């Protein structure tokens, strides 16, 4: 799922 990957990348950015 491309969306899952995108969401994960965004989530990681917010976590930083």
Tab-separated table of C-alpha atoms in Angstrom:
chain	number	residue	atom	x	y	z
A	1	UNK	CA	0.000	0.000	0.000
A	2	UNK	CA	1.543	3.259	-1.118
A	3	UNK	CA	-0.628	5.222	1.280
A	4	UNK	CA	0.642	3.179	4.236
A	5	UNK	CA	4.211	4.006	3.269
A	6	UNK	CA	3.406	7.691	2.904
A	7	UNK	CA	1.632	7.797	6.257
A	8	UNK	CA	4.544	6.023	7.893
A	9	UNK	CA	7.042	8.525	6.467
A	10	UNK	CA	4.916	11.437	7.683
A	11	UNK	CA	4.485	9.869	11.095
A	12	UNK	CA	8.250	9.474	11.409
A	13	UNK	CA	8.746	13.129	10.514
A	14	UNK	CA	6.279	14.203	13.201
A	15	UNK	CA	7.961	11.949	15.715
A	16	UNK	CA	11.358	13.571	15.148
